[in-house]
Amino acid sequence: MTLTRRHILTSGLAGSLAALLPVPGLRHLAFAQAGAAPRPLLIVLHQRGGCDGLNLISPADDPHFIEARASELRVLTDGADAGHALANGPAPNIDFRLHPAAGGMAELYQSGQLAVIHAAGLTDSTRSHFVATDMIEHGVGDAASLDRTQTGWLMRSLRSGGGAGVTAVSAAGSPSGELAGLTGTLAVPDLGGGLAPAGGPQVLAVLQHLYAQGESRAAIAGRQALAAMGVIDARLPRDPKGQLIAYKPDDAAHYDPAQDFARPLKTVAQLIKLEIGLEAATVDIGGWDTHEYQPGRFKSAVEKLSNGLTAFWNDLSPYHDRMIVVMVTEFGRRLRSNKSTGTDHGRAGVMAVLGGKVRGGRFYGPWPGLEADKLDEGVDLAVATDYRRVLTEILEMQRGKRLDAVFANYAYPGPLGLFGDRPPPKA
Amino acid sequence: MAAAPAKPATDPGLAAHVLARLGFGARPGDVEALVSLGYRRWLDLQLTPPPGDDPATATRLAAAVLRIKYNAGDPAKKQEWPAVDEMRPLATLAQPIDQLWPLLADRDKHDGAERRRPLLETISASLIRASYSEYPLRELLVEFWHDHFNVDAWDQEQVAIGLPSYDRDVIRPHCFGNFRAFLEAVATSSAMLYYLSNRSSRAGSANENYARELFELHTLGRAAYLNDKYDRWREVPGALQGKPSGYIDQDVYEAARALTGWTVEDGTGIDGHRKLPATGRFAYVETWHDGYQKRVLATEFDAFQPAMADGRKVLDLVAYHPATARFLCTKLARRLVADEPPSGLVDKAVAVWLRSRKAPDQIAQTIRVIATSPEFAASRGQKLRRPRALIAGFIRATGIEMTPTEGLINEMANAGQRMFGVPPPTGLADNTDVFVGTNAMRRRWLILIGLAENYWGTGAFQPSARMGGTIPTARAAAAYWLRATAGQADPEAVAAIAGSFDRPSDVPVGPRGNPDTEKRLARIAALAAMAPGFQSC
C-alpha cells in the first residue's frame, strides 16, 4: 500500500493510525464511556532527592529539635517567619508547624482535604538515594525483595484492578519507576507542541510503515509512541486552521508561582480533562537534596510544591471526588545539621494525601519522638508508618477491594483511617 | 602482492558494528578503511590517541562560533554591561579556570549568559568532536566518564564556569588512563567540589554528600553498600582481616571527615584575617580539616597526618577495592556491549582491571578486553543510540557541515540528553530505558528532520552532492540513505520512503539545481535515519 499525502489528510491522524497499525496499546487507550463508573485517579507526587520532612513540618517547640538544629533549619512558632500552625497533630504537647512558604498547603489542610503522615517512609536502613528510590518505586521494603521485583507498585495496582493497558502517564521524559513494567506508559513532559511527529502527514505515514513490525527495542518503542501520540494528539483542541489551542487551566488555578513545577502538573491536568481513560500519573519535583545552603533552597522548593499543588487542585474541581494525590520522598534528612548549613541523608520523612474523600485536616500515624533513645541508629527520626501502609489504604479505597498482590510480603496492619465520612459539600 | 589473496582480517559486518557502537557511526569509506586496517590495529590506534584533537577537528573547533545574545544591563540596578548579539568563537574551551572565575564575582559587569557560556561552549565542542573526530572511541569514553562522574552545570554557575577545565583537564586526559589517578583529579576539581558540596565541608559536622557518592556512584557501587545488613564496621565480612567486602554508613561518615578541607579557592574567608584567593582552583585548608584518627574500610588512619594524606588514603582504599573493579567493569560493559552485561565478560574485564590497577593505561586495557570479546561481536543492534549519537551519526553519514546552535542543544535535551545537566549524581543512565518514552521518541525523529532540513541553523545539507552529483530516483535515494545510516536497505522500508511523495518513485526526484529536489533528497535521508535500524546501534 502506497500512502499519499492526500490519503493521510482525508483519513486524519488518529484515523490513519487506527487503520494502519496493529498496535496493542491503541485499543487500551479507550475513551471514557458515558455512564460508566468513574475511574479512580491516583497522582503520585515524588519529591526527588530526599525532602527534609522535619523542615517541611517541624515539631517546632520540641526542645530536642531546637537543640539539634540551627533556627534557619526549623519552622518557627513566632516572629515574621513563623510557620502555619497545624491542628490535630500526632503528639498533643508539640506544636507542629508547616513551613511558612507553604500557605497553599496550609489552606488545603485547614479545609480538610489534606492529611499528613509524619515519620513515614522506608523501614530499610539504606541512606542511598538510589536504593531508597528504587525500593519506594517498586513498592518493597528491603534489598532482597528489590532484586526480585521488576515492576513498579503503581503498575501492579493497575493490573490487579483489571485495567490492563495504557492508563498511566509520567509527566517526564521517561516513565517513572512506579510504572516500571507497564507496556505503553505515556511519558510526556508537556503537550505544548502537540504530540504529532514533526514533518507532517508524510512523515507520520512513513513512520507507521517503518515501525509496523520488528521486535528491537527501537521498533517496539517507536510503535508504542506512535500509538499513544495518535490518540492524544487527535484529542488536543485545535482552532479552525488546525493550530493547537494552548491549554487553559480553570480560572481558579494559578500555576505561575509554581514555576517549573507547573509544567508537569498542567500536563497531567490537561490529560485528565481529555478523558482518555487515565487512572494514574506520576509527577516529580526536585530540589530536596539540601546538603548545603538549605534555608534558601528549601524555601524555594516548598514554594513550588505548595503553589503547584494548590493550582493543580483548583484546576481539577470536578474530579476531586475520584482523585487522590499522594506525596512521597525517598527519605527524610538527618536530625542534626552539618556545617554547610545543610542536612545529610536521614530516615523518616513526611507523606501527605490530598483528595476529595480524604479525611484531612489531621495527622495520621504515631509520632516516635526525637529523644536520643527514640532515634533511628541514634541519629534520625525513626519510621513510625511504613509508606506501604498509606499506599495500600489509598489503593484499597479507590479500588474497593483488597489488593494483596501490589505489596507482596507486606503485613498490612490495616487502615490509618484516611478516608471516611465528611460533611456534605456546601451547595 | 602475494600470490594468495589475504583473507580480510575483519568482517565488514563487524566493522560497521564497531563504528556504530565504539563511535558514532560510519562515514562513507570508514567501514572499508577499518576492514583493511584490521580491527585490532584500529582499536590500538583508538585507544592511544595523541593528546588534543586531530588537526581537522582542531581546525573545526577553532573556526566554530556560537551565538550569544543578551540585553544591556539595567543602570537602575547598577548593571554596567552593554547589549551583546554576536557569533562568538568557543573561546572558553582553552581558558584556565582562573581566567573565567572572575565572571562570578563581577556580577554587575556581566550578564548571566556569560556565566552559562562555558557550559554551552563545552556542549558545542562535544557535538563537534562526536561528529567529526578521527578518534570517536575517545569521544564516547569522555561521555561515559562525564556520566559516571556527573556534575550539573545547568544548576550552579560555579560548575558551569568550571566545566571547560573539568572536561579538558580532568575527564579527557584520564579517559583511557589509570582510575586511581582519575579519581584524584575528579576529587580535586572545582566542578565536583561544588556539585557535591565537599568544598563547604568542615571538621565538626562534615558534609557527607561527596563521600557518600564517592562510595556508591564513583567506586564501590550500591551492590557493596551493606548498611541494611551490618551496623558496625567489624561485622562486615572480611573487615577483621582488613578486607571488608563492602561499606556501611560508618565508612561514609569517616570518609567525609577525611575529606574535610578539600575545597576551592573561591574567596571564602578562612578566619578573621585570611581568605582564600578567588581563582577557582583547588585548595586544601588545614584548619577546616578534621585531623583526628579515623577508620575507613577497616583501615586505621592515625591522627594528624600530613596535608591531604587522609583524603588520598580514602581514594586509595576505594579505587583499589575489588567491588570497584566489578562496578566499573559492569558499567563499561553495559555501555559498550549490552544493557544486561554478560557476567562472563564482566569477570574477564574485572581480572584485567585489577591486574592493571597501577598501570597508566588501566582503563584502555579493560576496554580492549571488552571490545575484543565474542560477547561484544554478538551484540550488534542491541543498544539504542543516545540523542548525541543520533546527531553525530547522522552528521557522519551525511557529511553536513554542522555547527551546533542552542536550538539543536535544546532538542538534544528534549530527546533525553541534557548534557552536563542531569541533577542527580547518577548521571544519565547507561541503559536505554530513559530514551524510549513517548515524547523522547518523537523528539528523536524531530532531530533528524531538523538536521536534514536545517531547522536550527546548524548547517545546510546538499544531498545530491554527497550522492555523486546525479539526481537519483526516490527509490535509489531511499536505498542509498538506508545503507548510509543503518548499513542495510530493507526493501519494505525503501518502498515506504520512496512511495511517500506525490510523484512516482522510479523517476529522478526532480530537476538538477532545483531547491525542491534537494529538499526531497534531504527528506529521504531523514526518513531513512528515522527507521528503527539507525535508532539502534
GROMACS .gro file of N, CA and C in nm, chain A residues 20-115:
model
  288
   20LEU      N    1  -0.408   0.163   1.017
   20LEU     CA    2  -0.286   0.104   0.966
   20LEU      C    3  -0.211   0.016   1.064
   21LEU      N    4  -0.225   0.048   1.189
   21LEU     CA    5  -0.132  -0.011   1.283
   21LEU      C    6  -0.197  -0.118   1.369
   22PRO      N    7  -0.145  -0.237   1.366
   22PRO     CA    8  -0.195  -0.338   1.459
   22PRO      C    9  -0.127  -0.319   1.595
   23VAL      N   10  -0.161  -0.212   1.662
   23VAL     CA   11  -0.089  -0.179   1.785
   23VAL      C   12  -0.171  -0.216   1.907
   24PRO      N   13  -0.118  -0.302   1.990
   24PRO     CA   14  -0.197  -0.345   2.107
   24PRO      C   15  -0.234  -0.228   2.198
   25GLY      N   16  -0.141  -0.137   2.218
   25GLY     CA   17  -0.164  -0.028   2.312
   25GLY      C   18  -0.282   0.059   2.273
   26LEU      N   19  -0.307   0.068   2.144
   26LEU     CA   20  -0.407   0.163   2.098
   26LEU      C   21  -0.546   0.129   2.148
   27ARG      N   22  -0.579   0.002   2.143
   27ARG     CA   23  -0.712  -0.039   2.187
   27ARG      C   24  -0.735  -0.001   2.332
   28HIS      N   25  -0.627  -0.012   2.410
   28HIS     CA   26  -0.643   0.009   2.553
   28HIS      C   27  -0.655   0.156   2.589
   29LEU      N   28  -0.618   0.242   2.498
   29LEU     CA   29  -0.634   0.384   2.526
   29LEU      C   30  -0.779   0.422   2.500
   30ALA      N   31  -0.865   0.352   2.566
   30ALA     CA   32  -1.008   0.371   2.540
   30ALA      C   33  -1.054   0.505   2.596
   31PHE      N   34  -1.148   0.563   2.530
   31PHE     CA   35  -1.207   0.686   2.582
   31PHE      C   36  -1.308   0.649   2.691
   32ALA      N   37  -1.327   0.742   2.782
   32ALA     CA   38  -1.423   0.718   2.889
   32ALA      C   39  -1.563   0.701   2.829
   33GLN      N   40  -1.632   0.602   2.875
   33GLN     CA   41  -1.767   0.578   2.825
   33GLN      C   42  -1.867   0.654   2.911
   34ALA      N   43  -1.962   0.716   2.844
   34ALA     CA   44  -2.066   0.786   2.919
   34ALA      C   45  -2.141   0.685   3.005
   35GLY      N   46  -2.165   0.718   3.126
   35GLY     CA   47  -2.244   0.631   3.213
   35GLY      C   48  -2.164   0.525   3.285
   36ALA      N   49  -2.038   0.506   3.242
   36ALA     CA   50  -1.956   0.405   3.311
   36ALA      C   51  -1.918   0.456   3.450
   37ALA      N   52  -1.886   0.361   3.537
   37ALA     CA   53  -1.844   0.401   3.672
   37ALA      C   54  -1.720   0.487   3.662
   38PRO      N   55  -1.710   0.592   3.741
   38PRO     CA   56  -1.593   0.679   3.731
   38PRO      C   57  -1.466   0.604   3.767
   39ARG      N   58  -1.364   0.629   3.691
   39ARG     CA   59  -1.237   0.564   3.719
   39ARG      C   60  -1.170   0.631   3.838
   40PRO      N   61  -1.099   0.552   3.917
   40PRO     CA   62  -1.016   0.616   4.019
   40PRO      C   63  -0.900   0.688   3.952
   41LEU      N   64  -0.850   0.788   4.018
   41LEU     CA   65  -0.744   0.869   3.962
   41LEU      C   66  -0.641   0.892   4.073
   42LEU      N   67  -0.522   0.837   4.054
   42LEU     CA   68  -0.419   0.847   4.157
   42LEU      C   69  -0.296   0.918   4.100
   43ILE      N   70  -0.260   1.028   4.162
   43ILE     CA   71  -0.143   1.104   4.117
   43ILE      C   72  -0.034   1.091   4.224
   44VAL      N   73   0.079   1.036   4.183
   44VAL     CA   74   0.192   1.019   4.275
   44VAL      C   75   0.289   1.135   4.254
   45LEU      N   76   0.306   1.211   4.360
   45LEU     CA   77   0.394   1.328   4.354
   45LEU      C   78   0.523   1.289   4.427
   46HIS      N   79   0.628   1.275   4.350
   46HIS     CA   80   0.753   1.222   4.407
   46HIS      C   81   0.852   1.337   4.429
   47GLN      N   82   0.884   1.361   4.554
   47GLN     CA   83   0.984   1.462   4.588
   47GLN      C   84   1.121   1.397   4.575
   48ARG      N   85   1.193   1.429   4.468
   48ARG     CA   86   1.320   1.362   4.439
   48ARG      C   87   1.434   1.426   4.516
   49GLY      N   88   1.513   1.340   4.579
   49GLY     CA   89   1.632   1.390   4.647
   49GLY      C   90   1.627   1.378   4.798
   50GLY      N   91   1.510   1.343   4.853
   50GLY     CA   92   1.500   1.326   4.999
   50GLY      C   93   1.461   1.455   5.067
   51CYS      N   94   1.330   1.477   5.079
   51CYS     CA   95   1.281   1.602   5.140
   51CYS      C   96   1.297   1.598   5.292
   52ASP      N   97   1.348   1.706   5.346
   52ASP     CA   98   1.365   1.719   5.491
   52ASP      C   99   1.227   1.741   5.555
   53GLY      N  100   1.162   1.629   5.589
   53GLY     CA  101   1.028   1.638   5.648
   53GLY      C  102   1.026   1.720   5.776
   54LEU      N  103   1.137   1.721   5.846
   54LEU     CA  104   1.142   1.797   5.972
   54LEU      C  105   1.149   1.947   5.948
   55ASN      N  106   1.185   1.986   5.828
   55ASN     CA  107   1.187   2.128   5.793
   55ASN      C  108   1.059   2.167   5.719
   56LEU      N  109   0.991   2.067   5.662
   56LEU     CA  110   0.863   2.095   5.596
   56LEU      C  111   0.754   2.110   5.701
   57ILE      N  112   0.750   2.013   5.792
   57ILE     CA  113   0.655   2.020   5.904
   57ILE      C  114   0.736   1.993   6.031
   58SER      N  115   0.766   2.098   6.103
   58SER     CA  116   0.855   2.089   6.219
   58SER      C  117   0.778   2.063   6.348
   59PRO      N  118   0.836   1.978   6.436
   59PRO     CA  119   0.788   1.976   6.574
   59PRO      C  120   0.848   2.101   6.642
   60ALA      N  121   0.783   2.215   6.617
   60ALA     CA  122   0.852   2.344   6.628
   60ALA      C  123   0.899   2.377   6.770
   61ASP      N  124   0.825   2.333   6.870
   61ASP     CA  125   0.866   2.370   7.006
   61ASP      C  126   0.924   2.253   7.085
   62ASP      N  127   0.955   2.145   7.013
   62ASP     CA  128   1.016   2.030   7.080
   62ASP      C  129   1.161   2.067   7.117
   63PRO      N  130   1.196   2.063   7.246
   63PRO     CA  131   1.330   2.106   7.286
   63PRO      C  132   1.442   2.023   7.222
   64HIS      N  133   1.417   1.895   7.197
   64HIS     CA  134   1.519   1.813   7.132
   64HIS      C  135   1.546   1.861   6.991
   65PHE      N  136   1.442   1.904   6.926
   65PHE     CA  137   1.455   1.955   6.790
   65PHE      C  138   1.532   2.087   6.791
   66ILE      N  139   1.495   2.174   6.884
   66ILE     CA  140   1.561   2.304   6.892
   66ILE      C  141   1.710   2.288   6.924
   67GLU      N  142   1.740   2.191   7.010
   67GLU     CA  143   1.880   2.164   7.044
   67GLU      C  144   1.961   2.120   6.923
   68ALA      N  145   1.898   2.040   6.834
   68ALA     CA  146   1.973   1.973   6.728
   68ALA      C  147   1.999   2.062   6.608
   69ARG      N  148   1.919   2.166   6.593
   69ARG     CA  149   1.925   2.239   6.466
   69ARG      C  150   1.929   2.389   6.485
   70ALA      N  151   2.004   2.453   6.395
   70ALA     CA  152   2.002   2.600   6.391
   70ALA      C  153   1.861   2.646   6.353
   71SER      N  154   1.826   2.766   6.394
   71SER     CA  155   1.689   2.813   6.375
   71SER      C  156   1.651   2.821   6.228
   72GLU      N  157   1.748   2.848   6.138
   72GLU     CA  158   1.710   2.861   5.997
   72GLU      C  159   1.677   2.726   5.931
   73LEU      N  160   1.699   2.617   6.003
   73LEU     CA  161   1.660   2.486   5.951
   73LEU      C  162   1.538   2.431   6.025
   74ARG      N  163   1.470   2.519   6.097
   74ARG     CA  164   1.348   2.479   6.168
   74ARG      C  165   1.236   2.573   6.129
   75VAL      N  166   1.111   2.526   6.138
   75VAL     CA  167   0.997   2.617   6.127
   75VAL      C  168   0.975   2.677   6.267
   76LEU      N  169   0.955   2.807   6.270
   76LEU     CA  170   0.947   2.877   6.399
   76LEU      C  171   0.802   2.900   6.440
   77THR      N  172   0.784   2.921   6.568
   77THR     CA  173   0.648   2.942   6.620
   77THR      C  174   0.611   3.089   6.630
   78ASP      N  175   0.709   3.177   6.625
   78ASP     CA  176   0.674   3.319   6.632
   78ASP      C  177   0.771   3.400   6.547
   79GLY      N  178   0.742   3.529   6.538
   79GLY     CA  179   0.824   3.616   6.455
   79GLY      C  180   0.770   3.623   6.313
   80ALA      N  181   0.842   3.700   6.229
   80ALA     CA  182   0.795   3.724   6.092
   80ALA      C  183   0.792   3.596   6.009
   81ASP      N  184   0.881   3.502   6.042
   81ASP     CA  185   0.888   3.379   5.963
   81ASP      C  186   0.816   3.261   6.030
   82ALA      N  187   0.725   3.290   6.119
   82ALA     CA  188   0.655   3.180   6.187
   82ALA      C  189   0.582   3.094   6.087
   83GLY      N  190   0.579   2.963   6.114
   83GLY     CA  191   0.512   2.870   6.024
   83GLY      C  192   0.362   2.864   6.052
   84HIS      N  193   0.294   2.789   5.967
   84HIS     CA  194   0.149   2.772   5.980
   84HIS      C  195   0.121   2.663   6.083
   85ALA      N  196   0.047   2.700   6.186
   85ALA     CA  197   0.013   2.602   6.290
   85ALA      C  198  -0.083   2.498   6.232
   86LEU      N  199  -0.055   2.370   6.259
   86LEU     CA  200  -0.141   2.263   6.211
   86LEU      C  201  -0.209   2.198   6.331
   87ALA      N  202  -0.341   2.208   6.336
   87ALA     CA  203  -0.416   2.145   6.444
   87ALA      C  204  -0.414   1.994   6.428
   88ASN      N  205  -0.454   1.925   6.533
   88ASN     CA  206  -0.470   1.779   6.529
   88ASN      C  207  -0.339   1.706   6.497
   89GLY      N  208  -0.232   1.749   6.560
   89GLY     CA  209  -0.102   1.686   6.539
   89GLY      C  210  -0.094   1.551   6.606
   90PRO      N  211   0.016   1.479   6.584
   90PRO     CA  212   0.029   1.343   6.636
   90PRO      C  213   0.077   1.338   6.781
   91ALA      N  214   0.123   1.447   6.837
   91ALA     CA  215   0.167   1.448   6.977
   91ALA      C  216   0.106   1.571   7.042
   92PRO      N  217   0.023   1.550   7.143
   92PRO     CA  218  -0.059   1.660   7.195
   92PRO      C  219   0.021   1.777   7.249
   93ASN      N  220   0.142   1.753   7.293
   93ASN     CA  221   0.216   1.861   7.357
   93ASN      C  222   0.313   1.932   7.264
   94ILE      N  223   0.311   1.895   7.138
   94ILE     CA  224   0.407   1.955   7.044
   94ILE      C  225   0.331   2.038   6.941
   95ASP      N  226   0.385   2.155   6.914
   95ASP     CA  227   0.326   2.248   6.818
   95ASP      C  228   0.386   2.218   6.680
   96PHE      N  229   0.312   2.145   6.598
   96PHE     CA  230   0.361   2.113   6.463
   96PHE      C  231   0.330   2.228   6.369
   97ARG      N  232   0.433   2.272   6.300
   97ARG     CA  233   0.418   2.389   6.212
   97ARG      C  234   0.463   2.356   6.070
   98LEU      N  235   0.380   2.399   5.977
   98LEU     CA  236   0.413   2.384   5.835
   98LEU      C  237   0.501   2.502   5.792
   99HIS      N  238   0.594   2.474   5.701
   99HIS     CA  239   0.688   2.577   5.653
   99HIS      C  240   0.612   2.704   5.610
  100PRO      N  241   0.665   2.820   5.644
  100PRO     CA  242   0.593   2.944   5.613
  100PRO      C  243   0.568   2.965   5.463
  101ALA      N  244   0.648   2.903   5.376
  101ALA     CA  245   0.626   2.921   5.232
  101ALA      C  246   0.516   2.831   5.178
  102ALA      N  247   0.452   2.752   5.267
  102ALA     CA  248   0.352   2.655   5.221
  102ALA      C  249   0.210   2.700   5.257
  103GLY      N  250   0.181   2.825   5.228
  103GLY     CA  251   0.049   2.878   5.261
  103GLY      C  252  -0.065   2.803   5.194
  104GLY      N  253  -0.044   2.766   5.069
  104GLY     CA  254  -0.148   2.693   4.996
  104GLY      C  255  -0.177   2.558   5.059
  105MET      N  256  -0.072   2.490   5.099
  105MET     CA  257  -0.092   2.358   5.163
  105MET      C  258  -0.160   2.375   5.299
  106ALA      N  259  -0.127   2.484   5.368
  106ALA     CA  260  -0.193   2.508   5.497
  106ALA      C  261  -0.344   2.524   5.477
  107GLU      N  262  -0.382   2.594   5.373
  107GLU     CA  263  -0.526   2.611   5.346
  107GLU      C  264  -0.592   2.478   5.311
  108LEU      N  265  -0.524   2.397   5.233
  108LEU     CA  266  -0.581   2.266   5.198
  108LEU      C  267  -0.596   2.179   5.323
  109TYR      N  268  -0.503   2.193   5.414
  109TYR     CA  269  -0.510   2.118   5.539
  109TYR      C  270  -0.627   2.169   5.623
  110GLN      N  271  -0.632   2.300   5.635
  110GLN     CA  272  -0.736   2.356   5.722
  110GLN      C  273  -0.875   2.334   5.665
  111SER      N  274  -0.885   2.326   5.532
  111SER     CA  275  -1.018   2.300   5.475
  111SER      C  276  -1.050   2.151   5.472
  112GLY      N  277  -0.963   2.069   5.528
  112GLY     CA  278  -0.996   1.928   5.549
  112GLY      C  279  -0.970   1.838   5.431
  113GLN      N  280  -0.894   1.885   5.332
  113GLN     CA  281  -0.871   1.800   5.215
  113GLN      C  282  -0.733   1.734   5.216
  114LEU      N  283  -0.645   1.788   5.298
  114LEU     CA  284  -0.507   1.738   5.302
  114LEU      C  285  -0.479   1.672   5.437
  115ALA      N  286  -0.430   1.550   5.432
  115ALA     CA  287  -0.390   1.480   5.554
  115ALA      C  288  -0.239   1.462   5.554
   0.00000   0.00000   0.00000
